[in-house]
PDB file of C-alpha atoms in Angstrom:
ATOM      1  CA  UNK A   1     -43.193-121.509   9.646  1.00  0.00           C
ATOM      2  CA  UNK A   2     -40.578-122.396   7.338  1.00  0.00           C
ATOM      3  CA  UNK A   3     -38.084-125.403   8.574  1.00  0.00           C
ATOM      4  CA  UNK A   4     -34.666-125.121   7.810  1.00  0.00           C
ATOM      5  CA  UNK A   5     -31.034-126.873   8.733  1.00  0.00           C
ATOM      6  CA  UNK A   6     -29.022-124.148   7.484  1.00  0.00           C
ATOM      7  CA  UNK A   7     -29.382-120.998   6.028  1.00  0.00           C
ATOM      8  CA  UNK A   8     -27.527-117.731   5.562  1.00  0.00           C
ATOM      9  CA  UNK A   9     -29.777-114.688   6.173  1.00  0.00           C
ATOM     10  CA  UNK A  10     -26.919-111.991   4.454  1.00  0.00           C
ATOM     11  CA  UNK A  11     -24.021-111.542   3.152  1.00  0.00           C
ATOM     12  CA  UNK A  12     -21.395-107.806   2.474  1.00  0.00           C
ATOM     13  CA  UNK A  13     -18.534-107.441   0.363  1.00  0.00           C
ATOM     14  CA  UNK A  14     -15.785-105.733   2.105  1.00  0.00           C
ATOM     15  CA  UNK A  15     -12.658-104.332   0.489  1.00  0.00           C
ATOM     16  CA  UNK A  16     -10.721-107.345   2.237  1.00  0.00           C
ATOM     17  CA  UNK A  17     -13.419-110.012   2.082  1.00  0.00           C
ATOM     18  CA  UNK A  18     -16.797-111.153   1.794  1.00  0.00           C
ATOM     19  CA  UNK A  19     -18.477-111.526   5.190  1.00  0.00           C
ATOM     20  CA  UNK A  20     -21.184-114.298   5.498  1.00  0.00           C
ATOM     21  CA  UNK A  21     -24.141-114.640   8.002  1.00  0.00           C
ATOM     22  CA  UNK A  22     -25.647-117.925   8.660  1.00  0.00           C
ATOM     23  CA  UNK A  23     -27.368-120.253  10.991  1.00  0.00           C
ATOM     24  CA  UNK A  24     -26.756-123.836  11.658  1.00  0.00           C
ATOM     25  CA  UNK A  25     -23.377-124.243  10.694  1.00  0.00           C
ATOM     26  CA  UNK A  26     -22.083-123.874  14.094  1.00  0.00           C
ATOM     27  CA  UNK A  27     -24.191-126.095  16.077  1.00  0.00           C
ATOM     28  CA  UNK A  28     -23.159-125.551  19.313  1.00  0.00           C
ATOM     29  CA  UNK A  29     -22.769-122.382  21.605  1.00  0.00           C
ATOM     30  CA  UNK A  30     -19.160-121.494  22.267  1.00  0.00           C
ATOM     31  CA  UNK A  31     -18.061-124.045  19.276  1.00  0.00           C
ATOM     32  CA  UNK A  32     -16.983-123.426  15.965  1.00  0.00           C
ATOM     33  CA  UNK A  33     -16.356-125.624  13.099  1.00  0.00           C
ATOM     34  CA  UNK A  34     -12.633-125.317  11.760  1.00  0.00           C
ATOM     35  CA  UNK A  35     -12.170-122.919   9.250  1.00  0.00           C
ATOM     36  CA  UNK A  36      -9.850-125.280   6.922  1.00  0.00           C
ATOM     37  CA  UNK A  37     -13.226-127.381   6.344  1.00  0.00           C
ATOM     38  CA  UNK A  38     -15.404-124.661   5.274  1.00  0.00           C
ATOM     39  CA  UNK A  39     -16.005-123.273   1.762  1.00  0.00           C
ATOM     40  CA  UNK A  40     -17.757-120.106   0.362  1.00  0.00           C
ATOM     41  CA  UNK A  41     -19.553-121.033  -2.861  1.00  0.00           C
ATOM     42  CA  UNK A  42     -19.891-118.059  -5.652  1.00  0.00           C
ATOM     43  CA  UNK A  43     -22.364-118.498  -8.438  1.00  0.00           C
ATOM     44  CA  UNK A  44     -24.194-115.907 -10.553  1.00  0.00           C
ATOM     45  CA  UNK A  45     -27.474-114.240  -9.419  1.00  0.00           C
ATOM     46  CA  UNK A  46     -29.116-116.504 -11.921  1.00  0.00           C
ATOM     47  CA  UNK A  47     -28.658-119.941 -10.758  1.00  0.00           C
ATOM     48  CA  UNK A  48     -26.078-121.074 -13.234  1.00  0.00           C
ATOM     49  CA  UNK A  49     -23.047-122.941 -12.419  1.00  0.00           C
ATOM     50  CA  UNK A  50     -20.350-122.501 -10.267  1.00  0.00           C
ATOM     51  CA  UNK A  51     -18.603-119.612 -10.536  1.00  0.00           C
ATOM     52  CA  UNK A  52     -15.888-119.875  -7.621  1.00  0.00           C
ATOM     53  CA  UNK A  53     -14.612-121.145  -4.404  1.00  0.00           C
ATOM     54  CA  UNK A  54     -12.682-120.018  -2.126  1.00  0.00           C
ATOM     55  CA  UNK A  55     -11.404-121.446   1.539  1.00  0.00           C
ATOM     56  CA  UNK A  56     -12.859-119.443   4.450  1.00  0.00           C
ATOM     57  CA  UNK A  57     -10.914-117.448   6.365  1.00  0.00           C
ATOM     58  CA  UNK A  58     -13.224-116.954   9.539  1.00  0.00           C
ATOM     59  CA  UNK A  59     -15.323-118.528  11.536  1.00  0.00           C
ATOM     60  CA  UNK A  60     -17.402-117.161  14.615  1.00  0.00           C
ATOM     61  CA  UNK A  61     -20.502-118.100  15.980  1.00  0.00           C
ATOM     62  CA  UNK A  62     -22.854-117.310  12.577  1.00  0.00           C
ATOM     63  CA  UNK A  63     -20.675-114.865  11.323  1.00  0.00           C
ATOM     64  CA  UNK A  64     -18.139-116.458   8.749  1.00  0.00           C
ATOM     65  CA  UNK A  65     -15.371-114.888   6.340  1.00  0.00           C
ATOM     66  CA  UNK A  66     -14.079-115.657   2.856  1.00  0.00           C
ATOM     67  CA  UNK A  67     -11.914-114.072   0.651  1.00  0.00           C
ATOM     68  CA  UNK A  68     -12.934-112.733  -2.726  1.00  0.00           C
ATOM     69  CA  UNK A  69     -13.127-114.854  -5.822  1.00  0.00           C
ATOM     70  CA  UNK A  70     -10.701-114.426  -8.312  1.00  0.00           C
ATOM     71  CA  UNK A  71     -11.821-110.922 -10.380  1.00  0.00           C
ATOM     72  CA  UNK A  72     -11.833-112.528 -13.770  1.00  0.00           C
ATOM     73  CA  UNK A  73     -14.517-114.895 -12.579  1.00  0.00           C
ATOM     74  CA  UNK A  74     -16.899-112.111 -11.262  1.00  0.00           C
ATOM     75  CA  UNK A  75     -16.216-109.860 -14.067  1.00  0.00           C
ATOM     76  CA  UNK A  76     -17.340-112.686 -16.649  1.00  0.00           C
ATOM     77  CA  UNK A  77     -20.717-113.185 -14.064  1.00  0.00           C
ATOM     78  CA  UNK A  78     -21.869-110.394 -13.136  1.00  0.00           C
ATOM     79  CA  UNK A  79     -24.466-110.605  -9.883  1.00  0.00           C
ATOM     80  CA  UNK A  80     -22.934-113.099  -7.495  1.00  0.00           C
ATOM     81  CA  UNK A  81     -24.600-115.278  -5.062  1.00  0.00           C
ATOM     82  CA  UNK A  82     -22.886-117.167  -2.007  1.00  0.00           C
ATOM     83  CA  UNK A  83     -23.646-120.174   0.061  1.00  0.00           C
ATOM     84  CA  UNK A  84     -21.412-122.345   2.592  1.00  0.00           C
ATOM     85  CA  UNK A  85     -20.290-125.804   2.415  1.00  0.00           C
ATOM     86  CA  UNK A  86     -18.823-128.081   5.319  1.00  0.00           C
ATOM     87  CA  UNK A  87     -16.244-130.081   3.494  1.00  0.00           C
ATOM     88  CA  UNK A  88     -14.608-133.570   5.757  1.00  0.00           C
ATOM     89  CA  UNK A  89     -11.389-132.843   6.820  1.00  0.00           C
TER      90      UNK A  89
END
């Protein structure tokens, strides 16, 4: 059985946003972590650098929301993967 402390199991691109879902950010049933301390993390398919981040937007039980990175930085990339980070605030 794989162990994990956090994972996100899927993510869509919708025309607004991009519309994360993951387990073990929100810890606790019926709270969520602020939105202002969460970041969505774009990098290509690959593995390579950084790409992008953006501020989320959304946050609801494991379903979280961010808005698109910038277009000239997914042009240039191609294939984009996300992840989530908690930032202190």
């Amino acid at each position: 059985m794989m162990r994990y402390t956090r994972l996100i199991y899927e993510s869509i691109s919708t025309s607004d946003d991009v519309v994360i879902f993951a387990k073990g950010i929100n810890h606790r049933q019926g709270t969520n972590n602020l939105v202002s301390g969460l970041r969505c993390i774009f990098s290509p398919a690959s593995g390579c650098a950084t790409v992008a981040l953006t501020s989320g937007s959304s946050s609801t039980q494991e379903v979280f929301r961010c808005p698109h990175p910038p277009s000239a930085n997914v042009s240039a990339a191609g294939s984009l993967s996300v992840s989530l980070a908690s930032v202190p605030g």
